[in-house]
XYZ file of C-alpha atoms in Angstrom:
145
model
C 3.333 -7.079 -13.198
C 5.502 -4.920 -10.951
C 3.345 -1.843 -11.560
C 0.469 -3.826 -10.073
C 2.483 -4.039 -6.855
C 3.400 -0.349 -6.749
C 2.240 2.192 -9.311
C 5.522 4.108 -9.410
C 7.394 3.549 -12.663
C 10.666 4.433 -10.957
C 10.056 1.801 -8.261
C 9.172 -0.853 -10.859
C 12.203 -0.023 -12.995
C 14.558 -0.203 -10.015
C 13.175 -3.537 -8.875
C 13.277 -4.988 -12.401
C 16.794 -3.680 -13.072
C 18.384 -5.754 -10.321
C 17.075 -9.169 -11.223
C 17.610 -11.984 -11.016
C 17.052 -12.230 -7.283
C 18.463 -15.274 -5.550
C 15.662 -15.400 -2.971
C 12.311 -13.869 -2.150
C 13.956 -12.036 0.759
C 16.385 -10.405 -1.680
C 13.470 -9.306 -3.876
C 11.654 -7.856 -0.872
C 14.788 -6.036 0.280
C 15.150 -4.500 -3.190
C 11.485 -3.506 -3.084
C 11.974 -1.778 0.265
C 15.109 0.014 -0.932
C 13.337 1.271 -4.061
C 10.373 2.346 -1.927
C 12.546 4.393 0.412
C 13.948 6.278 -2.561
C 10.600 7.485 -3.937
C 10.438 11.212 -4.581
C 7.262 13.201 -3.952
C 6.393 12.848 -7.638
C 6.994 9.077 -7.527
C 4.804 8.768 -4.456
C 2.068 10.812 -6.140
C 2.287 8.535 -9.189
C 1.976 5.437 -7.001
C -0.951 6.911 -5.060
C -2.784 7.842 -8.255
C -3.091 4.142 -9.047
C -4.375 3.160 -5.617
C -7.976 2.813 -4.644
C -8.944 3.490 -1.090
C -8.277 0.576 1.246
C -11.460 1.462 3.022
C -13.578 -0.486 0.550
C -11.497 -3.645 1.119
C -12.278 -3.531 4.826
C -16.008 -4.050 4.480
C -17.556 -7.451 4.419
C -20.516 -7.534 2.007
C -22.821 -8.304 4.941
C -21.644 -5.312 6.986
C -24.465 -3.164 8.340
C -25.367 0.036 6.474
C -24.025 2.127 9.375
C -20.576 0.632 8.837
C -20.701 1.564 5.150
C -21.738 5.098 6.053
C -19.013 5.533 8.694
C -16.347 4.213 6.381
C -17.421 6.336 3.422
C -17.539 9.463 5.586
C -14.096 8.862 7.083
C -12.612 8.017 3.685
C -14.144 11.151 2.151
C -12.741 13.322 4.931
C -9.291 11.770 4.468
C -9.266 12.187 0.691
C -10.498 15.758 1.012
C -7.787 16.620 3.547
C -4.833 14.896 1.864
C -5.859 14.751 -1.800
C -5.253 11.046 -2.349
C -6.664 7.636 -1.522
C -6.233 6.278 1.977
C -3.812 3.359 1.882
C -3.072 0.873 4.610
C -1.590 -2.574 4.551
C -3.995 -5.077 6.037
C -1.549 -7.940 5.605
C -1.925 -10.223 8.599
C -5.156 -8.615 9.795
C -8.036 -11.067 10.053
C -11.040 -10.219 7.860
C -13.283 -9.711 10.878
C -10.897 -7.083 12.290
C -10.269 -5.108 9.106
C -13.125 -2.638 9.483
C -12.075 -1.672 13.003
C -8.431 -1.424 11.921
C -9.231 0.815 8.936
C -11.635 3.068 10.839
C -9.188 3.509 13.717
C -6.336 4.299 11.300
C -8.465 6.717 9.304
C -9.540 8.592 12.412
C -6.022 8.669 13.803
C -4.323 9.693 10.582
C -6.817 12.494 9.868
C -5.116 14.418 12.674
C -1.689 14.195 11.068
C 0.140 17.076 9.473
C 0.693 16.655 5.721
C 4.393 15.755 5.998
C 3.755 13.225 8.750
C 0.934 11.631 6.770
C 3.062 11.512 3.641
C 5.718 9.530 5.533
C 3.102 7.127 6.930
C 1.531 6.740 3.495
C 4.924 5.970 1.937
C 5.518 3.309 4.594
C 2.094 1.776 3.975
C 2.811 1.703 0.228
C 6.090 -0.133 0.918
C 4.210 -2.664 3.034
C 1.551 -3.056 0.325
C 4.215 -3.568 -2.354
C 5.878 -6.269 -0.237
C 2.603 -8.114 0.321
C 1.689 -7.842 -3.349
C 5.096 -9.144 -4.424
C 4.764 -12.146 -2.120
C 1.305 -12.810 -3.508
C 2.497 -12.380 -7.093
C 5.421 -14.748 -6.679
C 3.448 -17.394 -4.804
C 0.244 -17.282 -6.874
C 1.947 -17.275 -10.245
C 4.657 -19.738 -9.249
C 7.188 -17.215 -10.496
C 10.830 -17.681 -9.871
C 12.418 -14.625 -8.256
C 15.567 -15.513 -10.137
C 14.242 -14.570 -13.599
């Protein structure tokens, strides 16, 4: 289940090794700590399991021009950086997701590789946190197990 939150085996092992967690906040803190310790190889492993967030931003009824713009920007990003574009859309209303993703894609395309790697790692940490919250709440899991 943890690998569904972040595709790095090292991250999942570190989070699992420290259970039980007394609270959700403790679990999320452990997730953040493990995320900050990801090596380049760990980050690459996590990114290999991610699909581009760009597809999650489109509402099925979005106009064809929106699909085209998003696909073009995503393709340019993946070509430049060699991995899927990831962004946490936690807290962003569905109607604002497309604008948020397009703006981030355009902005981040101008980044140097090292700068983008740091931003990507931060977005993966945010995604892992949101996925953990969803996992715990949707499955009625106890963080103490």
